[in-house]
Coordinates of C-alpha atoms in Angstrom, one line a residue:
M201 CA 98.0 2.4 16.0
K202 CA 99.3 2.5 19.6
K203 CA 96.6 5.0 20.6
I204 CA 93.9 2.8 19.0
L205 CA 95.1 -0.3 20.8
L206 CA 95.3 1.7 24.1
S207 CA 91.8 3.0 23.6
L208 CA 90.4 -0.5 23.0
L209 CA 92.2 -2.0 25.9
L210 CA 91.0 0.7 28.3
F211 CA 87.4 0.3 27.0
L212 CA 87.4 -3.5 27.3
M213 CA 88.9 -3.2 30.8
L214 CA 86.2 -0.8 32.0
V215 CA 83.2 -2.7 30.7
P216 CA 83.9 -5.9 32.9
F217 CA 84.7 -3.6 35.8
A218 CA 81.3 -1.9 35.5
F219 CA 79.5 -5.3 35.4
S220 CA 81.5 -6.8 38.2
T221 CA 80.8 -3.7 40.4
L222 CA 77.1 -4.0 39.8
S223 CA 77.2 -7.8 40.5
A224 CA 79.1 -7.3 43.7
Q225 CA 76.7 -4.7 45.0
E226 CA 73.6 -6.8 44.0
T227 CA 75.0 -9.8 45.9
D228 CA 75.7 -7.8 49.0
V229 CA 72.3 -6.3 49.0
L230 CA 70.1 -9.3 48.2
K231 CA 72.1 -11.8 50.3
D232 CA 70.6 -14.6 48.0
E233 CA 72.9 -16.6 45.8
T234 CA 72.6 -16.2 42.1
L235 CA 73.4 -19.3 40.1
E236 CA 73.8 -19.8 36.4
G237 CA 72.6 -22.9 34.6
K238 CA 71.5 -24.5 31.3
I239 CA 68.2 -26.1 30.8
V240 CA 68.9 -29.8 29.8
E241 CA 65.3 -31.2 29.9
V242 CA 61.7 -29.9 29.9
I243 CA 60.2 -32.5 32.2
E244 CA 56.6 -31.2 32.0
T245 CA 54.7 -28.4 30.2
K246 CA 51.0 -27.6 30.8
N247 CA 48.4 -24.9 31.3
I248 CA 47.2 -24.4 34.9
S249 CA 44.4 -22.3 36.5
F250 CA 44.3 -20.3 39.6
E251 CA 41.4 -19.6 42.0
D252 CA 38.1 -19.4 39.9
G253 CA 39.8 -20.5 36.7
S254 CA 39.7 -17.1 35.1
L255 CA 43.6 -16.9 35.1
R256 CA 45.4 -19.5 33.1
Q257 CA 49.1 -19.6 32.4
K258 CA 51.9 -21.8 31.3
Y259 CA 53.5 -24.1 33.8
Q260 CA 56.8 -25.9 33.3
K261 CA 59.0 -28.3 35.3
L262 CA 62.6 -28.0 34.2
K263 CA 65.8 -29.8 34.8
I264 CA 68.8 -27.4 34.9
Y265 CA 72.5 -28.1 35.0
I266 CA 74.3 -25.6 37.2
N267 CA 77.5 -24.3 35.7
K268 CA 78.2 -21.5 38.1
G269 CA 77.7 -21.1 41.8
S270 CA 78.1 -23.1 45.1
I271 CA 76.4 -26.2 43.6
K272 CA 78.3 -26.1 40.3
S273 CA 78.1 -29.3 38.2
Q274 CA 74.8 -30.4 39.9
E275 CA 71.4 -30.8 38.4
I276 CA 68.3 -29.3 40.0
V277 CA 64.6 -29.3 39.1
V278 CA 62.9 -25.9 39.0
E279 CA 59.2 -25.0 38.5
S280 CA 58.3 -22.0 36.4
G281 CA 54.8 -20.6 36.4
A282 CA 53.7 -22.2 39.6
F283 CA 52.5 -18.8 41.0
P284 CA 50.3 -16.2 39.3
S285 CA 52.5 -13.8 37.2
A286 CA 51.9 -11.3 34.4
N287 CA 55.1 -12.3 32.6
I288 CA 55.4 -16.1 32.0
V289 CA 58.2 -17.2 29.8
E290 CA 58.2 -20.6 28.0
Y291 CA 61.7 -22.0 28.3
K292 CA 63.4 -24.4 25.9
V293 CA 66.2 -27.0 26.2
G294 CA 69.5 -25.1 25.8
D295 CA 68.4 -21.9 27.3
K296 CA 70.9 -20.4 29.7
V297 CA 69.2 -18.9 32.8
L298 CA 69.9 -17.2 36.1
I299 CA 68.5 -19.0 39.2
T300 CA 68.1 -17.4 42.6
K301 CA 68.9 -19.8 45.4
S302 CA 67.3 -18.9 48.8
V303 CA 67.1 -20.7 52.1
G304 CA 63.6 -21.1 53.6
I305 CA 62.6 -21.0 57.2
D306 CA 62.9 -24.8 57.4
G307 CA 66.5 -24.6 56.1
E308 CA 65.6 -26.1 52.7
S309 CA 67.0 -24.5 49.6
E310 CA 64.5 -23.0 47.1
F311 CA 65.2 -22.2 43.5
Y312 CA 63.6 -19.7 41.2
I313 CA 64.4 -18.8 37.6
T314 CA 64.9 -15.0 37.5
D315 CA 66.2 -14.2 34.0
Y316 CA 68.1 -15.3 31.0
V317 CA 71.9 -15.1 30.8
R318 CA 72.5 -12.5 28.1
R319 CA 76.2 -11.7 28.3
T320 CA 77.4 -13.5 25.2
P321 CA 75.2 -11.8 22.6
M322 CA 75.7 -8.4 24.4
L323 CA 79.5 -8.9 24.2
I324 CA 79.3 -9.8 20.5
L325 CA 77.2 -6.7 19.8
S326 CA 79.6 -4.5 21.8
L327 CA 82.6 -5.9 19.9
I328 CA 80.9 -5.2 16.6
F329 CA 80.3 -1.6 17.8
V330 CA 83.9 -1.2 18.8
L331 CA 85.3 -2.6 15.6
L332 CA 83.1 -0.5 13.3
T333 CA 83.9 2.6 15.3
V334 CA 87.6 2.1 14.9
L335 CA 87.5 0.9 11.3
I336 CA 85.3 3.7 10.1
G337 CA 86.1 6.4 12.6
R338 CA 89.9 5.6 12.6
I339 CA 91.8 7.6 15.3
R340 CA 88.8 9.8 16.1
G341 CA 86.6 6.8 16.6
A342 CA 89.2 5.1 18.8
L343 CA 89.6 8.3 20.9
S344 CA 85.8 8.6 21.2
L345 CA 85.8 5.1 22.6
L346 CA 88.4 6.2 25.1
G347 CA 86.2 9.1 26.0
M348 CA 83.2 6.8 26.5
G349 CA 85.4 4.6 28.8
I350 CA 86.2 7.7 30.9
S351 CA 82.5 8.5 31.1
F352 CA 81.8 5.0 32.4
A353 CA 84.7 5.2 34.8
V354 CA 83.4 8.5 36.3
I355 CA 79.9 7.2 36.6
F356 CA 80.8 3.9 38.2
V357 CA 83.8 5.0 40.2
M358 CA 82.7 8.4 41.4
I359 CA 79.1 9.3 40.8
L360 CA 77.3 6.0 41.8
P361 CA 79.5 5.2 44.9
R362 CA 79.1 8.8 46.1
I363 CA 75.3 8.7 45.7
L364 CA 75.2 5.3 47.4
S365 CA 77.1 6.6 50.4
G366 CA 74.5 9.4 50.9
G367 CA 75.9 12.2 48.8
D368 CA 73.6 14.7 47.1
P369 CA 72.8 13.2 43.7
V370 CA 72.4 16.6 41.9
E371 CA 75.7 17.9 43.2
T372 CA 77.4 14.6 42.4
A373 CA 76.0 14.5 38.9
I374 CA 77.2 18.1 38.2
L375 CA 80.7 17.4 39.6
G376 CA 80.9 14.3 37.5
S377 CA 79.7 16.2 34.4
F378 CA 82.5 18.7 34.9
I379 CA 85.0 15.8 34.5
I380 CA 83.2 14.0 31.7
I381 CA 82.6 16.9 29.4
P382 CA 86.2 18.2 28.9
A383 CA 87.6 14.6 28.8
T384 CA 85.2 13.3 26.2
F385 CA 85.0 16.5 24.1
F386 CA 88.8 17.0 23.8
L387 CA 89.4 13.3 23.0
S388 CA 86.6 13.1 20.4
H389 CA 87.1 16.5 18.7
G390 CA 90.7 17.5 19.4
F391 CA 92.4 20.1 21.5
N392 CA 91.4 23.3 19.8
K393 CA 89.4 26.5 20.4
K394 CA 86.4 25.1 18.5
T395 CA 86.1 22.3 21.1
G396 CA 86.6 24.8 23.9
V397 CA 83.7 26.8 22.7
A398 CA 81.5 23.7 22.6
I399 CA 82.5 22.8 26.1
A400 CA 81.6 26.3 27.3
G401 CA 78.2 26.0 25.5
T402 CA 77.6 22.6 27.0
L403 CA 78.4 23.7 30.6
L404 CA 76.1 26.7 30.3
S405 CA 73.3 24.6 28.8
L406 CA 73.7 22.1 31.5
I407 CA 73.2 24.8 34.1
V408 CA 69.9 25.7 32.4
V409 CA 68.9 22.0 32.6
G410 CA 69.8 21.8 36.2
V411 CA 67.9 24.9 37.2
L412 CA 64.8 23.9 35.3
S413 CA 65.0 20.4 36.7
V414 CA 65.0 21.6 40.3
I415 CA 62.2 24.1 39.7
F416 CA 59.8 21.8 37.8
V417 CA 60.4 18.6 39.7
D418 CA 59.4 20.6 42.7
L419 CA 56.4 22.3 41.0
V420 CA 55.0 19.1 39.6
K421 CA 55.5 17.4 43.0
L422 CA 57.5 14.5 41.6
T423 CA 58.8 12.1 44.2
G424 CA 61.1 10.0 42.1
F425 CA 59.1 6.8 43.0
A426 CA 57.3 6.5 39.7
S427 CA 59.6 3.6 38.5
E428 CA 59.7 0.2 40.1
E429 CA 63.5 0.5 40.2
A430 CA 63.3 3.5 42.6
G431 CA 61.0 1.6 45.0
F432 CA 63.2 -1.4 44.9
L433 CA 66.3 0.7 45.5
Q434 CA 64.7 2.4 48.5
T435 CA 63.7 -0.9 50.0
M436 CA 67.1 -2.6 49.5
I437 CA 69.4 0.3 50.4
G438 CA 67.3 2.3 52.9
E439 CA 66.6 6.0 53.4
S440 CA 70.3 7.0 52.7
I441 CA 69.3 7.3 49.0
N442 CA 67.7 10.6 47.9
I443 CA 65.3 9.3 45.3
K444 CA 64.1 12.7 44.3
G445 CA 67.6 13.9 43.9
L446 CA 68.4 10.8 41.9
L447 CA 65.6 11.7 39.4
L448 CA 67.2 15.2 39.0
A449 CA 70.7 13.7 38.5
G450 CA 69.3 11.3 35.9
I451 CA 67.9 14.2 33.9
I452 CA 71.3 16.0 34.0
I453 CA 73.3 13.1 33.0
G454 CA 70.8 12.0 30.3
V455 CA 71.1 15.2 28.4
L456 CA 74.9 15.2 28.3
G457 CA 75.3 12.9 25.3
V458 CA 73.0 14.9 23.0
L459 CA 74.5 18.2 24.0
D460 CA 77.8 17.0 22.6
D461 CA 76.4 16.7 19.1
I462 CA 74.6 20.1 19.2
T463 CA 77.3 22.3 20.7
I464 CA 80.2 20.9 18.6
S465 CA 78.0 21.2 15.4
Q466 CA 77.1 24.9 16.1
S467 CA 80.7 25.7 17.0
A468 CA 81.9 24.2 13.8
I469 CA 79.3 26.0 11.8
V470 CA 80.4 29.4 13.1
Y471 CA 84.1 28.6 12.4
Q472 CA 83.4 27.4 8.9
L473 CA 81.2 30.4 8.1
K474 CA 84.0 32.8 9.3
K475 CA 86.6 30.8 7.3
A476 CA 84.5 31.0 4.1
N477 CA 83.9 34.7 4.5
S478 CA 86.4 36.5 6.9
S479 CA 84.7 39.8 6.4
L480 CA 81.5 38.8 8.2
K481 CA 80.7 40.9 11.2
A482 CA 79.6 39.4 14.5
G483 CA 75.9 40.2 14.1
E484 CA 75.8 38.7 10.5
L485 CA 77.8 35.7 11.5
Y486 CA 75.5 35.0 14.4
K487 CA 72.4 35.4 12.2
R488 CA 73.7 33.0 9.5
A489 CA 74.8 30.4 12.1
M490 CA 71.4 30.6 13.8
D491 CA 69.7 30.0 10.4
I492 CA 71.4 26.7 10.3
G493 CA 70.9 26.1 14.0
Q494 CA 67.1 26.5 13.5
D495 CA 67.1 23.6 11.1
H496 CA 69.2 21.7 13.6
I497 CA 66.6 22.4 16.3
S498 CA 63.7 21.4 14.0
S499 CA 65.2 18.0 13.2
M500 CA 66.3 17.5 16.8
V501 CA 62.8 18.1 18.3
N502 CA 61.3 15.5 15.9
T503 CA 64.1 13.0 16.7
L504 CA 63.6 13.5 20.5
V505 CA 59.8 12.9 20.2
L506 CA 60.4 9.6 18.3
V507 CA 63.2 8.5 20.6
Y508 CA 61.1 9.1 23.8
A509 CA 58.0 7.6 22.1
G510 CA 59.9 4.4 21.2
A511 CA 61.3 4.1 24.8
A512 CA 57.9 4.7 26.4
L513 CA 55.7 2.8 24.0
P514 CA 54.0 0.6 26.6
L515 CA 53.2 3.7 28.6
L516 CA 51.7 5.5 25.6
I517 CA 49.3 2.7 25.0
I518 CA 47.4 3.9 28.1
F519 CA 46.4 7.0 26.2
V520 CA 44.6 5.1 23.5
S521 CA 43.2 2.4 25.7
G522 CA 40.1 4.5 26.5
S523 CA 40.0 3.2 30.1
H524 CA 40.8 6.7 31.5
S525 CA 40.6 10.3 30.3
F526 CA 43.6 12.1 29.0
S527 CA 43.5 14.6 31.9
E528 CA 43.6 11.8 34.4
I529 CA 46.4 9.8 32.7
I530 CA 48.7 12.9 32.2
N531 CA 48.4 13.5 35.9
Y532 CA 49.9 10.1 36.9
E533 CA 53.4 10.5 38.3
I534 CA 54.8 7.9 36.0
V535 CA 53.6 10.0 33.0
A536 CA 54.4 13.4 34.5
D537 CA 57.9 12.1 35.2
E538 CA 58.5 11.4 31.5
V539 CA 56.9 14.7 30.5
V540 CA 59.2 16.7 32.8
R541 CA 62.3 14.7 31.9
T542 CA 61.5 15.2 28.1
M543 CA 60.6 18.9 28.3
V544 CA 63.5 19.9 30.5
G545 CA 66.0 18.0 28.5
S546 CA 64.6 19.4 25.2
I547 CA 64.6 23.0 26.5
G548 CA 68.3 22.6 27.5
L549 CA 69.1 21.2 24.0
I550 CA 67.3 24.0 22.3
M551 CA 69.0 26.7 24.4
A552 CA 72.4 25.1 23.6
V553 CA 72.1 26.3 20.0
P554 CA 71.9 30.1 20.7
I555 CA 74.3 29.9 23.7
T556 CA 77.0 28.0 21.8
T557 CA 76.5 30.1 18.6
F558 CA 76.9 33.4 20.6
I559 CA 80.1 32.2 22.4
A560 CA 81.6 30.9 19.1
T561 CA 80.7 34.2 17.3
M562 CA 82.4 36.3 20.0
V563 CA 85.5 34.1 19.9
V564 CA 86.0 33.9 16.1
S565 CA 85.2 37.6 15.7
S566 CA 88.5 38.6 17.2
S567 CA 91.2 39.2 14.6
K568 CA 93.5 36.6 16.1
I569 CA 91.0 33.8 16.0
S570 CA 89.5 34.6 12.7
K571 CA 92.7 33.7 10.9
E572 CA 92.9 30.3 12.5
K573 CA 92.7 27.5 10.0

């Protein structure tokens, strides 16, 4: 019980730290004050037109009570939809929103609604996740939460600050992975040789991912600027950030979580097969484990396709819109970026099966290991 409470405490401590770190960095960079408020009155709602009247959108004048910021407890009036925009939201009384306060050339304060305040429902969802993980997963679930907390700590305390200060993103991501992998694997799956095999398989597969990422990001001529976030980051931070390297680091870190599932499964399969039939030779053991691993690969490929399709659904609509040919669309960097990311990650995951199976087979084939319960 003490370990469970310690795990939960560390996890809950790390989440606010991560959010507060991001908030501090954002404030320093933008130099505009971000306020929080609640809409208390919709003063006016109407449809307005721009230029020749072809563009019509919703316009609202809103009264907002500020509950966080330099003008806390004051009420302000903010216009929404006064300028042409592709994303106009219709606000309602009671909505909690973020407001950016900036000072114009004339010294007057200007206010813009930038987003909703979403922390409370996110916190509730996170608490449900933590409680279910502990209630159903028991001590293993609690320790996996601790491992997740360590992963967040490494990312926000080591990887991101080092990249921000001008460090090489790929080198930083690999160094961070070498800390995350042993910590999370041993906490989630226990200190045993089966977990050690999974760690070795994961590290070797990660090397495959890293090499392929470097080669094909260069061959496909990806710059890393396909996303709006990359352009925004370059504008705000400056040339100290290696955007192309950041793309490579993202591919490496992104594949880590799935590698855990694959390598520990294959390692466990080999151990269970040897335990069930201790007379199996290395070649036969490898063959039987790979028969199961091939089923694992088949289901994983289908899962990956659906996961990426779901995440990139707006992008995929371009392919069926008929406005451009397939050969033209597939050549756009924003599409090529996802293709390279998906294919490199998938190849690394597929290679993890034979790599981990081979290592596990060699380990358990020794007489000392084969008797291990």
